[in-house]
Short mmCIF file of C-alpha atoms in Angstrom, two decimals:
data_model
loop_
_atom_site.label_atom_id
_atom_site.label_comp_id
_atom_site.label_asym_id
_atom_site.label_seq_id
_atom_site.Cartn_x
_atom_site.Cartn_y
_atom_site.Cartn_z
CA MET A 7 11.79 -19.03 -15.44
CA ALA A 8 11.65 -17.08 -18.66
CA GLU A 9 8.33 -16.96 -20.47
CA GLY A 10 7.91 -16.09 -24.14
CA LYS A 11 5.35 -13.66 -25.48
CA PRO A 12 1.98 -14.88 -26.81
CA CYS A 13 2.31 -16.04 -30.39
CA LYS A 14 -0.22 -16.43 -33.18
CA VAL A 15 -0.78 -19.79 -34.81
CA PRO A 16 -2.62 -21.05 -37.93
CA GLU A 17 -6.36 -21.72 -38.01
CA ARG A 18 -5.90 -25.47 -37.42
CA SER A 19 -4.20 -24.86 -34.08
CA ARG A 20 -5.84 -25.05 -30.72
CA ARG A 21 -3.90 -22.49 -28.67
CA PRO A 22 -0.58 -20.69 -28.94
CA LEU A 23 2.68 -22.22 -27.83
CA CYS A 24 4.84 -20.00 -25.65
CA PRO A 25 8.21 -21.52 -24.77
CA GLN A 26 9.19 -21.87 -21.17
CA ILE A 27 12.82 -22.57 -20.26
CA ARG A 28 14.02 -23.52 -16.83
CA TRP A 29 17.41 -24.73 -15.71
CA PRO A 30 17.78 -26.25 -12.25
CA PRO A 31 20.18 -24.74 -9.72
CA ALA A 32 23.26 -26.49 -8.42
CA TYR A 33 22.13 -29.50 -6.47
CA THR A 34 22.99 -31.75 -3.56
CA ASN A 35 21.47 -35.07 -2.62
CA ASP A 36 19.47 -33.89 0.38
CA VAL A 37 15.80 -33.80 -0.57
CA ILE A 38 14.35 -35.51 -3.65
CA CYS A 39 10.75 -35.24 -4.88
CA ALA A 40 9.41 -37.12 -7.91
CA GLN A 41 6.28 -36.30 -9.82
CA ARG A 42 4.60 -36.95 -13.17
CA GLY A 43 5.06 -34.04 -15.53
CA GLY A 44 7.34 -32.40 -18.08
CA SER A 45 10.94 -33.54 -18.13
CA HIS A 46 12.39 -30.09 -18.95
CA ALA A 47 14.18 -29.64 -15.63
CA LEU A 48 15.75 -33.10 -15.58
CA GLN A 49 16.59 -33.32 -19.27
CA GLY A 50 17.78 -29.73 -19.33
CA ALA A 51 20.55 -30.63 -16.93
CA GLY A 52 21.25 -33.85 -18.81
CA LEU A 53 20.21 -36.04 -15.91
CA CYS A 54 17.91 -38.45 -17.72
CA GLN A 55 19.27 -41.79 -18.86
CA ARG A 56 17.97 -45.33 -19.19
CA GLU A 57 19.12 -47.91 -16.68
CA ALA A 58 20.24 -47.73 -13.07
CA GLU A 59 20.53 -49.82 -9.95
CA PRO A 60 17.27 -49.47 -8.02
CA VAL A 61 16.95 -47.89 -4.61
CA THR A 62 14.00 -47.52 -2.27
CA VAL A 63 12.36 -44.36 -3.55
CA SER A 64 8.85 -44.81 -4.87
CA GLY A 65 6.03 -42.74 -6.26
CA VAL A 66 2.55 -43.34 -7.58
CA LEU A 67 1.58 -43.16 -11.24
CA ILE A 68 -1.94 -43.41 -12.66
CA MET A 69 -2.16 -45.01 -16.11
CA CYS A 70 -5.16 -45.83 -18.27
CA SER A 71 -5.15 -48.63 -20.78
CA SER A 72 -6.65 -48.43 -24.26
CA MET A 73 -9.85 -50.00 -22.91
CA ALA A 74 -12.00 -47.11 -21.79
CA ALA A 75 -13.64 -49.00 -18.93
CA LEU A 76 -10.55 -50.03 -17.00
CA CYS A 77 -7.74 -48.06 -15.38
CA PHE A 78 -4.82 -49.03 -13.23
CA VAL A 79 -3.31 -47.22 -10.31
CA LEU A 80 0.23 -48.37 -10.70
CA ALA A 81 3.01 -47.93 -8.24
CA THR A 82 6.19 -47.08 -10.05
CA CYS A 83 9.73 -47.13 -8.84
CA LEU A 84 12.00 -44.14 -9.24
CA CYS A 85 15.54 -45.46 -9.39
CA PHE A 86 18.67 -43.37 -9.28
CA SER A 87 22.37 -43.86 -8.78
CA PHE A 88 25.63 -42.06 -9.33
CA VAL A 89 27.13 -43.58 -12.46
CA SER A 90 30.88 -43.17 -12.07
CA ALA A 91 33.55 -41.42 -10.07
CA ASP A 92 34.28 -38.79 -12.74
CA SER A 93 30.65 -37.90 -13.47
CA LYS A 94 28.15 -36.06 -11.29
CA ALA A 95 25.19 -37.29 -13.31
CA VAL A 96 22.10 -38.79 -11.68
CA THR A 97 20.60 -41.68 -13.60
CA THR A 98 16.85 -42.27 -13.22
CA SER A 99 14.46 -44.89 -14.49
CA LEU A 100 10.73 -45.51 -14.06
CA THR A 101 9.34 -49.03 -13.95
CA THR A 102 5.79 -50.31 -13.75
CA LYS A 103 4.28 -52.49 -11.11
CA TRP A 104 3.34 -55.18 -13.62
CA PRO A 105 5.81 -57.62 -15.24
CA SER A 106 7.27 -57.03 -18.68
CA THR A 107 4.83 -57.94 -21.45
CA SER A 108 5.52 -59.75 -24.71
CA LEU A 109 6.32 -57.60 -27.75
CA LEU A 110 4.25 -60.03 -29.82
CA LEU A 111 1.16 -59.21 -27.78
CA GLU A 112 1.89 -55.48 -27.89
CA ALA A 113 2.25 -55.66 -31.68
CA SER A 114 -1.12 -57.41 -31.90
CA GLU A 115 -2.75 -54.52 -30.02
CA PHE A 116 -1.10 -52.07 -32.42
CA LEU A 117 -2.58 -53.98 -35.36
CA ALA A 118 -5.97 -54.15 -33.67
CA ASP A 119 -6.17 -50.36 -33.94
CA ASP A 120 -5.94 -50.75 -37.72
CA GLY A 121 -8.93 -53.08 -37.80
CA SER A 122 -10.23 -56.47 -36.72
CA ASP A 123 -9.28 -58.16 -39.99
CA THR A 124 -5.63 -57.11 -39.67
CA PHE A 125 -5.52 -58.33 -36.09
CA TRP A 126 -6.93 -61.77 -36.82
CA THR A 127 -4.71 -62.19 -39.88
CA PHE A 128 -1.72 -61.54 -37.63
CA VAL A 129 -3.03 -64.01 -35.05
CA ASP A 130 -3.55 -66.73 -37.69
CA GLU A 131 0.02 -66.26 -38.97
CA ASN A 132 1.53 -66.35 -35.46
CA GLN A 133 -0.46 -69.07 -33.73
CA GLN A 134 2.72 -70.88 -32.72
CA VAL A 135 6.09 -69.15 -32.72
CA ASP A 136 9.46 -70.67 -31.86
CA GLN A 137 10.93 -68.52 -29.12
CA GLY A 138 14.59 -67.50 -29.36
CA SER A 139 16.63 -64.58 -28.11
CA ASP A 140 15.05 -61.18 -27.66
CA SER A 141 16.80 -59.88 -30.75
CA ALA A 142 15.73 -62.86 -32.86
CA ASN A 143 12.13 -62.57 -31.66
CA TYR A 144 12.10 -58.85 -32.49
CA ASP A 145 13.44 -59.43 -36.02
CA LEU A 146 10.90 -62.21 -36.57
CA LEU A 147 8.11 -59.93 -35.36
CA LEU A 148 9.08 -57.14 -37.76
CA LYS A 149 9.24 -59.63 -40.61
CA SER A 150 5.76 -60.91 -39.80
CA THR A 151 4.18 -57.46 -39.46
CA GLY A 152 5.96 -56.24 -42.59
CA ARG A 153 3.50 -58.28 -44.69
CA LEU A 154 0.54 -56.45 -43.11
CA LEU A 155 1.81 -52.89 -42.68
CA SER A 156 3.09 -50.19 -44.98
CA PRO A 157 6.66 -48.91 -44.44
CA VAL A 158 5.31 -45.85 -42.60
CA GLN A 159 3.14 -47.94 -40.30
CA GLN A 160 6.07 -50.31 -39.76
CA ASN A 161 8.16 -47.41 -38.47
CA LEU A 162 5.31 -46.34 -36.20
CA LEU A 163 5.14 -49.90 -34.86
CA LYS A 164 8.83 -49.72 -33.93
CA PHE A 165 8.14 -46.40 -32.23
CA ALA A 166 5.22 -47.88 -30.27
CA LEU A 167 7.26 -50.89 -29.18
CA SER A 168 10.10 -48.67 -27.98
CA LEU A 169 7.62 -46.59 -25.94
CA ARG A 170 5.90 -49.77 -24.67
CA SER A 171 2.69 -47.81 -25.18
CA TYR A 172 0.56 -50.95 -25.62
CA SER A 173 1.96 -52.76 -22.59
CA SER A 174 -0.82 -51.39 -20.39
CA ALA A 175 -3.45 -52.73 -22.81
CA VAL A 176 -1.91 -56.22 -22.59
CA GLN A 177 -1.78 -55.96 -18.82
CA THR A 178 -5.46 -55.01 -18.79
CA PHE A 179 -6.38 -58.39 -20.24
CA GLN A 180 -3.96 -60.06 -17.81
CA GLN A 181 -5.78 -58.41 -14.90
CA ILE A 182 -9.15 -59.53 -16.25
CA ALA A 183 -7.83 -63.09 -16.55
CA SER A 184 -6.52 -63.06 -12.97
CA ASP A 185 -9.99 -62.06 -11.76
CA GLN A 186 -11.33 -65.22 -13.41
CA SER A 187 -9.13 -67.41 -11.15
CA PRO A 188 -7.36 -69.38 -13.92
CA PRO A 189 -7.32 -73.17 -13.49
CA THR A 190 -4.13 -74.46 -11.90
CA GLY A 191 -1.48 -75.60 -14.34
CA CYS A 192 -3.24 -74.26 -17.45
CA LYS A 193 -1.41 -72.02 -19.93
CA ALA A 194 -4.67 -71.35 -21.82
CA PHE A 195 -8.31 -71.75 -20.83
CA VAL A 196 -11.80 -70.87 -22.00
CA VAL A 197 -14.76 -69.41 -20.13
CA VAL A 198 -18.29 -70.23 -21.37
CA HIS A 199 -20.91 -68.13 -19.58
CA GLY A 200 -19.05 -68.32 -16.26
CA GLU A 201 -17.85 -71.93 -16.55
CA LYS A 202 -14.12 -72.37 -17.32
CA THR A 203 -11.94 -75.24 -18.46
CA CYS A 204 -8.58 -75.86 -20.06
CA ASP A 205 -9.65 -79.23 -21.48
CA LEU A 206 -10.85 -78.90 -25.05
CA ASP A 207 -12.85 -82.12 -24.76
CA GLN A 208 -15.12 -80.52 -22.12
CA LEU A 209 -16.06 -77.60 -24.37
CA PRO A 210 -19.07 -79.31 -26.08
CA SER A 211 -20.73 -80.04 -22.72
CA LEU A 212 -20.22 -76.44 -21.58
CA LEU A 213 -21.75 -75.15 -24.81
CA THR A 214 -24.77 -77.40 -24.37
CA ARG A 215 -25.63 -75.90 -20.98
CA ALA A 216 -24.54 -72.34 -21.87
CA ALA A 217 -28.08 -71.10 -22.56
CA GLU A 218 -28.98 -71.70 -18.91
CA ARG A 219 -26.43 -69.11 -17.76
CA PRO A 220 -26.23 -65.34 -18.56
CA LYS A 221 -23.78 -64.13 -21.17
CA PRO A 222 -20.61 -62.44 -19.93
CA PHE A 223 -20.00 -58.71 -20.09
CA LEU A 224 -17.84 -57.77 -23.07
CA PHE A 225 -15.48 -54.80 -23.08
CA LYS A 226 -14.94 -52.33 -25.88
CA GLY A 227 -11.36 -53.51 -26.43
CA ASP A 228 -12.20 -57.22 -26.63
CA HIS A 229 -11.10 -58.99 -29.81
CA ARG A 230 -14.13 -60.61 -31.43
CA TYR A 231 -13.67 -63.11 -34.23
CA PRO A 232 -15.64 -61.98 -37.33
CA GLY A 233 -18.58 -63.87 -38.77
CA ALA A 234 -20.21 -65.21 -35.60
CA SER A 235 -23.92 -65.07 -34.88
CA PRO A 236 -24.81 -62.74 -31.98
CA ASP A 237 -27.27 -65.29 -30.58
CA SER A 238 -24.61 -67.99 -30.24
CA PRO A 239 -22.92 -68.85 -26.92
CA VAL A 240 -19.99 -66.61 -26.00
CA VAL A 241 -16.65 -68.37 -25.57
CA VAL A 242 -13.82 -66.28 -24.13
CA LEU A 243 -10.32 -67.64 -24.72
CA TYR A 244 -7.53 -66.58 -22.37
CA GLY A 245 -4.13 -67.46 -23.81
CA GLU A 246 -0.80 -66.19 -25.12
CA ILE A 247 -0.47 -65.81 -28.87
CA GLY A 248 2.39 -67.90 -30.22
CA THR A 249 2.16 -70.80 -27.77
CA ARG A 250 1.14 -74.35 -28.59
CA GLU A 251 -1.77 -74.33 -26.13
CA PHE A 252 -3.17 -71.16 -27.70
CA SER A 253 -2.88 -72.59 -31.22
CA ARG A 254 -4.89 -75.67 -30.26
CA PHE A 255 -7.79 -73.63 -28.82
CA HIS A 256 -7.65 -70.97 -31.54
CA GLN A 257 -7.98 -73.41 -34.43
CA HIS A 258 -10.98 -75.13 -32.84
CA LEU A 259 -12.81 -71.93 -31.83
CA SER A 260 -12.17 -70.14 -35.15
CA GLU A 261 -13.73 -73.05 -37.04
CA ARG A 262 -16.80 -72.98 -34.78
CA ALA A 263 -17.04 -69.16 -35.11
CA ARG A 264 -16.96 -69.35 -38.92
CA ALA A 265 -19.73 -71.92 -38.75
CA GLY A 266 -21.81 -69.55 -36.58
CA GLU A 267 -21.83 -71.89 -33.58
CA VAL A 268 -20.06 -69.63 -31.05
CA VAL A 269 -19.04 -66.03 -30.47
CA TYR A 270 -15.24 -66.24 -30.14
CA ILE A 271 -13.61 -63.61 -27.89
CA LEU A 272 -9.83 -63.47 -27.38
CA ARG A 273 -8.12 -61.95 -24.33
CA HIS A 274 -4.38 -62.02 -23.65
CA TYR A 275 -3.19 -64.17 -20.76
CA VAL A 276 0.39 -65.12 -19.83
CA ALA A 277 0.57 -68.02 -17.42
CA ASN A 278 4.19 -67.40 -16.38
CA PRO A 279 4.96 -63.66 -16.51
CA GLN A 280 8.55 -62.44 -16.61
CA ALA A 281 10.27 -61.33 -13.44
CA GLU A 282 11.52 -57.99 -14.79
CA LYS A 283 9.31 -54.92 -14.94
CA VAL A 284 8.51 -52.62 -17.85
CA PHE A 285 10.83 -49.63 -18.17
CA LEU A 286 8.65 -46.63 -18.97
CA SER A 287 9.54 -44.14 -21.69
CA GLY A 288 8.04 -40.72 -22.25
CA TYR A 289 7.42 -39.94 -18.58
CA GLY A 290 9.17 -36.92 -17.14
CA VAL A 291 10.79 -36.85 -13.71
CA GLU A 292 11.63 -33.70 -11.82
CA LEU A 293 14.25 -33.78 -9.09
CA ALA A 294 13.49 -30.90 -6.72
CA ILE A 295 16.58 -30.71 -4.47
CA LYS A 296 17.54 -28.19 -1.85
CA SER A 297 19.95 -27.99 1.05
CA THR A 298 18.32 -28.59 4.42
CA GLU A 299 20.82 -26.22 6.06
CA TYR A 300 19.71 -23.25 3.93
CA LYS A 301 23.22 -22.15 3.03
CA ALA A 302 23.47 -19.20 0.63
CA LYS A 303 26.07 -19.84 -2.07
CA ASP A 304 26.95 -18.06 -5.30
CA ASP A 305 27.04 -20.72 -8.02
CA THR A 306 29.27 -18.55 -10.21
CA GLN A 307 32.06 -18.68 -7.60
CA VAL A 308 32.15 -22.49 -7.29
CA LYS A 309 35.63 -23.82 -7.95
CA GLY A 310 37.36 -27.16 -7.92
CA ASN A 311 35.80 -30.43 -8.93
CA ASN A 312 32.22 -29.56 -8.03
CA VAL A 313 31.31 -28.61 -11.60
CA ASN A 314 30.62 -31.22 -14.21
CA ALA A 315 31.59 -30.36 -17.79
CA THR A 316 29.38 -32.97 -19.37
CA VAL A 317 27.15 -35.87 -18.45
CA ILE A 318 27.95 -37.87 -21.57
CA GLY A 319 29.58 -41.20 -20.90
CA ASP A 320 33.19 -41.92 -21.70
CA ASN A 321 32.21 -44.23 -24.55
CA ASP A 322 29.89 -41.76 -26.24
CA PRO A 323 31.17 -40.71 -29.71
CA LEU A 324 30.00 -37.13 -29.02
CA ASP A 325 32.03 -36.76 -25.81
CA GLU A 326 33.53 -33.25 -26.11
CA VAL A 327 35.34 -31.23 -23.45
CA GLN A 328 36.96 -27.85 -24.21
CA GLY A 329 37.03 -28.56 -27.93
CA PHE A 330 38.58 -32.03 -27.61
CA LEU A 331 36.45 -34.78 -29.19
CA PHE A 332 37.42 -37.60 -26.87
CA GLY A 333 35.08 -40.04 -28.58
CA LYS A 334 36.98 -39.54 -31.83
CA LEU A 335 40.35 -39.62 -30.11
CA ARG A 336 39.55 -42.95 -28.47
CA GLN A 337 38.71 -44.39 -31.88
CA LEU A 338 41.94 -43.11 -33.46
CA TYR A 339 44.20 -44.03 -30.56
CA PRO A 340 42.75 -47.06 -28.76
CA GLU A 341 46.12 -47.79 -27.14
CA LEU A 342 45.94 -44.46 -25.24
CA GLN A 343 42.66 -45.09 -23.43
CA GLU A 344 44.02 -44.46 -19.93
CA GLN A 345 45.96 -41.33 -20.92
CA LEU A 346 42.94 -39.86 -22.71
CA LYS A 347 40.79 -40.56 -19.67
CA GLU A 348 43.26 -38.76 -17.42
CA LEU A 349 43.36 -35.79 -19.80
CA ARG A 350 39.58 -35.63 -19.92
CA ASN A 351 39.34 -35.77 -16.11
CA HIS A 352 41.92 -33.01 -15.83
CA LEU A 353 39.99 -30.75 -18.20
CA VAL A 354 36.75 -31.47 -16.37
CA GLU A 355 38.25 -30.77 -12.96
CA SER A 356 40.12 -27.60 -13.97
CA THR A 357 37.46 -25.80 -16.00
CA ASN A 358 34.45 -23.91 -14.70
CA GLU A 359 32.11 -24.34 -17.66
CA MET A 360 29.23 -22.71 -15.75
CA SER A 361 30.94 -19.32 -15.43
CA PRO A 362 28.81 -16.44 -16.72
CA LEU A 363 29.26 -15.27 -20.30
CA LYS A 364 29.82 -11.71 -21.39
CA VAL A 365 27.04 -9.81 -23.11
CA TRP A 366 28.75 -9.86 -26.49
CA GLU A 367 29.27 -13.61 -26.19
CA LEU A 368 25.51 -14.11 -25.96
CA GLN A 369 24.62 -12.17 -29.10
CA ASP A 370 25.28 -14.96 -31.63
CA LEU A 371 24.89 -17.94 -29.30
CA SER A 372 21.74 -19.20 -31.03
CA PHE A 373 23.40 -18.93 -34.46
CA GLN A 374 26.49 -20.69 -33.17
CA THR A 375 24.40 -23.51 -31.72
CA ALA A 376 22.63 -24.03 -35.05
CA ALA A 377 25.97 -23.92 -36.88
CA ARG A 378 27.35 -26.61 -34.56
CA VAL A 379 24.40 -28.90 -35.35
CA LEU A 380 24.62 -28.30 -39.10
CA SER A 381 28.37 -28.94 -39.14
CA ALA A 382 27.91 -32.44 -37.70
CA PRO A 383 27.59 -35.45 -40.04
CA SER A 384 24.02 -36.10 -41.10
CA SER A 385 23.98 -39.41 -39.23
CA GLU A 386 24.88 -37.65 -35.95
CA ALA A 387 23.04 -34.33 -36.35
CA LEU A 388 20.10 -35.32 -34.14
CA LEU A 389 22.42 -36.70 -31.47
CA VAL A 390 24.41 -33.47 -31.46
CA MET A 391 21.21 -31.41 -31.17
CA LYS A 392 20.02 -33.61 -28.30
CA ASP A 393 23.36 -33.25 -26.53
CA LEU A 394 23.39 -29.46 -26.88
CA SER A 395 19.75 -29.13 -25.79
CA GLN A 396 20.10 -31.25 -22.68
CA ASN A 397 23.51 -29.93 -21.63
CA PHE A 398 23.31 -26.36 -22.90
CA PRO A 399 24.69 -24.58 -19.78
CA THR A 400 27.85 -26.69 -19.85
CA LYS A 401 28.22 -26.35 -23.63
CA ALA A 402 27.58 -22.62 -23.96
CA ARG A 403 31.17 -21.44 -23.48
CA THR A 404 32.46 -23.91 -26.07
CA LEU A 405 29.80 -22.79 -28.53
CA THR A 406 30.94 -19.16 -28.32
CA ARG A 407 34.08 -20.15 -30.25
CA THR A 408 32.07 -21.50 -33.20
CA VAL A 409 32.34 -19.48 -36.42
CA VAL A 410 28.97 -18.71 -38.09
CA ASP A 411 28.84 -18.67 -41.88
CA SER A 412 27.34 -15.49 -43.33
CA ALA A 413 25.12 -17.47 -45.73
CA MET A 414 23.63 -19.42 -42.84
CA ARG A 415 23.05 -16.24 -40.84
CA MET A 416 21.21 -14.69 -43.78
CA GLU A 417 19.07 -17.81 -44.25
CA VAL A 418 18.08 -17.88 -40.58
CA GLU A 419 17.12 -14.22 -40.63
CA GLU A 420 15.01 -14.72 -43.75
CA ASN A 421 13.27 -17.66 -42.07
CA GLN A 422 12.56 -15.54 -39.01
CA LYS A 423 10.92 -12.87 -41.15
CA TYR A 424 8.87 -15.46 -43.02
CA PHE A 425 7.58 -17.26 -39.92
CA LYS A 426 6.82 -13.99 -38.19
CA GLY A 427 4.77 -12.78 -41.14
CA THR A 428 2.94 -16.04 -41.91
CA LEU A 429 2.67 -17.85 -38.56
CA GLY A 430 3.15 -15.04 -36.07
CA LEU A 431 6.23 -16.66 -34.52
CA GLN A 432 8.66 -14.25 -32.94
CA PRO A 433 12.43 -14.95 -33.06
CA GLY A 434 13.15 -17.34 -30.21
CA ASP A 435 9.65 -18.85 -30.12
CA SER A 436 9.21 -22.59 -30.59
CA ALA A 437 6.42 -24.41 -32.39
CA LEU A 438 5.79 -27.90 -33.70
CA PHE A 439 3.67 -28.56 -36.79
CA ILE A 440 2.77 -31.91 -38.30
CA ASN A 441 1.31 -31.56 -41.79
CA GLY A 442 0.25 -28.02 -40.91
CA LEU A 443 -1.44 -29.11 -37.67
CA HIS A 444 -0.15 -27.23 -34.67
CA VAL A 445 0.84 -29.48 -31.76
CA ASP A 446 0.69 -27.79 -28.39
CA LEU A 447 3.71 -29.08 -26.50
CA ASP A 448 2.27 -27.88 -23.19
CA SER A 449 -0.72 -30.23 -23.40
CA HIS A 450 0.74 -33.10 -25.45
CA ASP A 451 3.07 -35.86 -24.34
CA ILE A 452 4.93 -38.42 -26.40
CA PHE A 453 1.93 -40.77 -26.46
CA SER A 454 -0.55 -38.23 -27.76
CA LEU A 455 2.09 -37.13 -30.27
CA PHE A 456 2.30 -40.73 -31.43
CA ASP A 457 -1.47 -40.74 -31.96
CA VAL A 458 -1.21 -37.57 -34.06
CA LEU A 459 1.54 -39.09 -36.20
CA ARG A 460 -0.44 -42.26 -36.77
CA ASN A 461 -3.61 -40.40 -37.74
CA GLU A 462 -1.71 -38.18 -40.16
CA ALA A 463 -0.02 -41.23 -41.67
CA ARG A 464 -3.42 -42.80 -42.30
CA VAL A 465 -4.64 -39.62 -44.00
CA MET A 466 -1.63 -39.44 -46.29
CA GLU A 467 -1.80 -43.14 -47.17
CA GLY A 468 -5.49 -42.75 -47.99
CA LEU A 469 -4.71 -39.83 -50.30
CA HIS A 470 -1.97 -41.87 -51.97
CA ARG A 471 -4.43 -44.68 -52.65
CA LEU A 472 -6.69 -42.12 -54.35
CA GLY A 473 -3.83 -41.10 -56.63
CA ILE A 474 -3.15 -37.76 -54.92
CA GLU A 475 0.60 -37.31 -54.76
CA GLY A 476 3.32 -34.69 -55.05
CA SER A 477 2.26 -31.05 -55.16
CA ALA A 478 -1.41 -32.03 -55.29
CA LEU A 479 -1.01 -33.77 -51.92
CA HIS A 480 0.48 -30.61 -50.42
CA ASP A 481 -2.40 -28.54 -51.75
CA VAL A 482 -4.95 -30.88 -50.18
CA LEU A 483 -3.19 -30.83 -46.81
CA LYS A 484 -3.20 -27.02 -46.85
CA LEU A 485 -6.98 -26.85 -47.19
CA ASN A 486 -8.81 -25.30 -44.26
CA ILE A 487 -10.84 -28.17 -42.82
CA GLN A 488 -12.43 -26.08 -40.08
CA PRO A 489 -16.16 -25.46 -40.75
CA SER A 490 -16.99 -21.86 -41.52
CA VAL A 491 -19.40 -20.39 -39.00
CA SER A 492 -21.52 -17.51 -40.33
CA ASP A 493 -24.47 -16.15 -38.40
CA TYR A 494 -26.99 -13.88 -40.11
CA ALA A 495 -29.89 -11.93 -38.65
CA VAL A 496 -32.81 -10.63 -40.72
CA ASP A 497 -35.00 -7.79 -39.45
CA ILE A 498 -38.49 -8.68 -40.74
CA ARG A 499 -39.69 -5.17 -39.88
CA SER A 500 -37.63 -3.77 -42.72
CA PRO A 501 -39.72 -2.41 -45.64
CA ALA A 502 -37.50 -4.31 -48.10
CA ILE A 503 -38.42 -7.63 -46.46
CA SER A 504 -42.12 -6.82 -46.47
CA LYS A 505 -42.01 -5.88 -50.17
CA GLU A 506 -40.12 -9.08 -51.02
CA LEU A 507 -42.63 -11.30 -49.24
CA SER A 508 -45.62 -9.52 -50.82
CA THR A 509 -44.37 -10.31 -54.35
CA VAL A 510 -43.63 -13.99 -53.77
CA ASP A 511 -47.10 -15.15 -54.90
CA GLY A 512 -46.71 -13.51 -58.29
CA ARG A 513 -43.48 -15.37 -59.11
CA PRO A 514 -43.46 -18.75 -60.92
CA MET A 515 -41.26 -20.20 -58.16
CA GLY A 516 -43.85 -19.37 -55.51
CA ASN A 517 -46.87 -20.85 -57.25
CA GLU A 518 -46.14 -24.33 -55.89
CA TRP A 519 -45.59 -23.20 -52.30
CA SER A 520 -48.19 -23.85 -49.63
CA ASP A 521 -50.14 -20.95 -48.18
CA LYS A 522 -49.42 -22.21 -44.63
CA CYS A 523 -46.49 -20.68 -42.76
CA ASN A 524 -45.39 -23.94 -41.13
CA ALA A 525 -45.02 -25.56 -44.56
CA ALA A 526 -42.81 -22.85 -46.02
CA PRO A 527 -39.43 -24.05 -47.34
CA VAL A 528 -36.37 -23.33 -45.21
#
């Protein structure tokens, strides 16, 4: 493992970021250990993809929902498989113990973070939704939330839904509902001070006797309908937003809450959960593999078909082996699919991409990598950077043949001087800043990064509403918001202090002061 030197960061930062790079050794499928943590080792070798056929390897993952009082200890499944005959890649996926939750309910939790009014407006507009395909439901959801969110917040909602970051919050309510022992055959039900029913006609009788029973305990994340009197009976509705049964209860309870007759609390409840589990995103998996026979082997001398040139799939448009863009070739010559596949397999089998590079080949490797990313079309630049980052050892030899423009080299060197002088970043160091706020990648994960992005988006939208835009907005964001701490000590034994205090009575300002020490102004 190579560790970078300590680096200075701006005043808004918490602690310096020092890059750590680690590439796993050549591996066999003898011993596999999974743990929660950074995904550098797995992603660095390009071993992290989305779906796979499950096998019986399991771990334990501890997750906390957005409700501070409740946590789940969730068993997750680590699934892996070998994807194809011509690829040595290991595909992994992490799934939760709980069933997949509705995106409509997850979106409602996202809106609840923006405020109670936004949440209940969304609920009123989506009391009953006609269910279609997953794609149609997603498009309908974005259309509905588009009337309540700004374009920036809409993009953050898409990000949150892709991470499934609010799925645990929905499952929290589902767990609370299961503890209530839902009535059989009811898709929605209410609980009034411990008494439950799914018949709306029985609600008046339960409210009449509610004062005889203690009120239920309410959680911090409960959704409380605005305008109710705190002395009114508490009615907790368990139901799924968008269903007919929920709409019937919601309309009745919202009218009573507006009239001050009840305190209306909503908790998510799905009577018939889906069979599939939630695929987790943003969780790193490390495959620690070693040979149980303890054989010593020089990886640089490995020959034959034991070396994989790339882990990109055959249908990926960025599939590149020894300078041949097979993704592009397959698009130009679709009738030669089999021949192109044979050529690609031949290049993969006959080339040792992991052979060591000469010293002079390493000198401009970072410039050549940046030049490769910049030369890609703007729509594919991020994909190219992701491919090079995750498969760098297998791409390094190809990158050494990239020609670096002198103008780009000069610009990079000027940037290195600037960042070293202003931010204390040495060439080769890595740092992430969002609106000038340093994000420590060692202590942050994708979920905390999402929280930072959302908070910064709220700040910028608030400044826009105040009319602060353009260069003025940049000046405000550059202000040092950290409080200045200045400690002073005064030696009262000094003759200057004694002389100053002795002349206070003769000044007009001191005539109104009290002659008692404990009443002196401070």
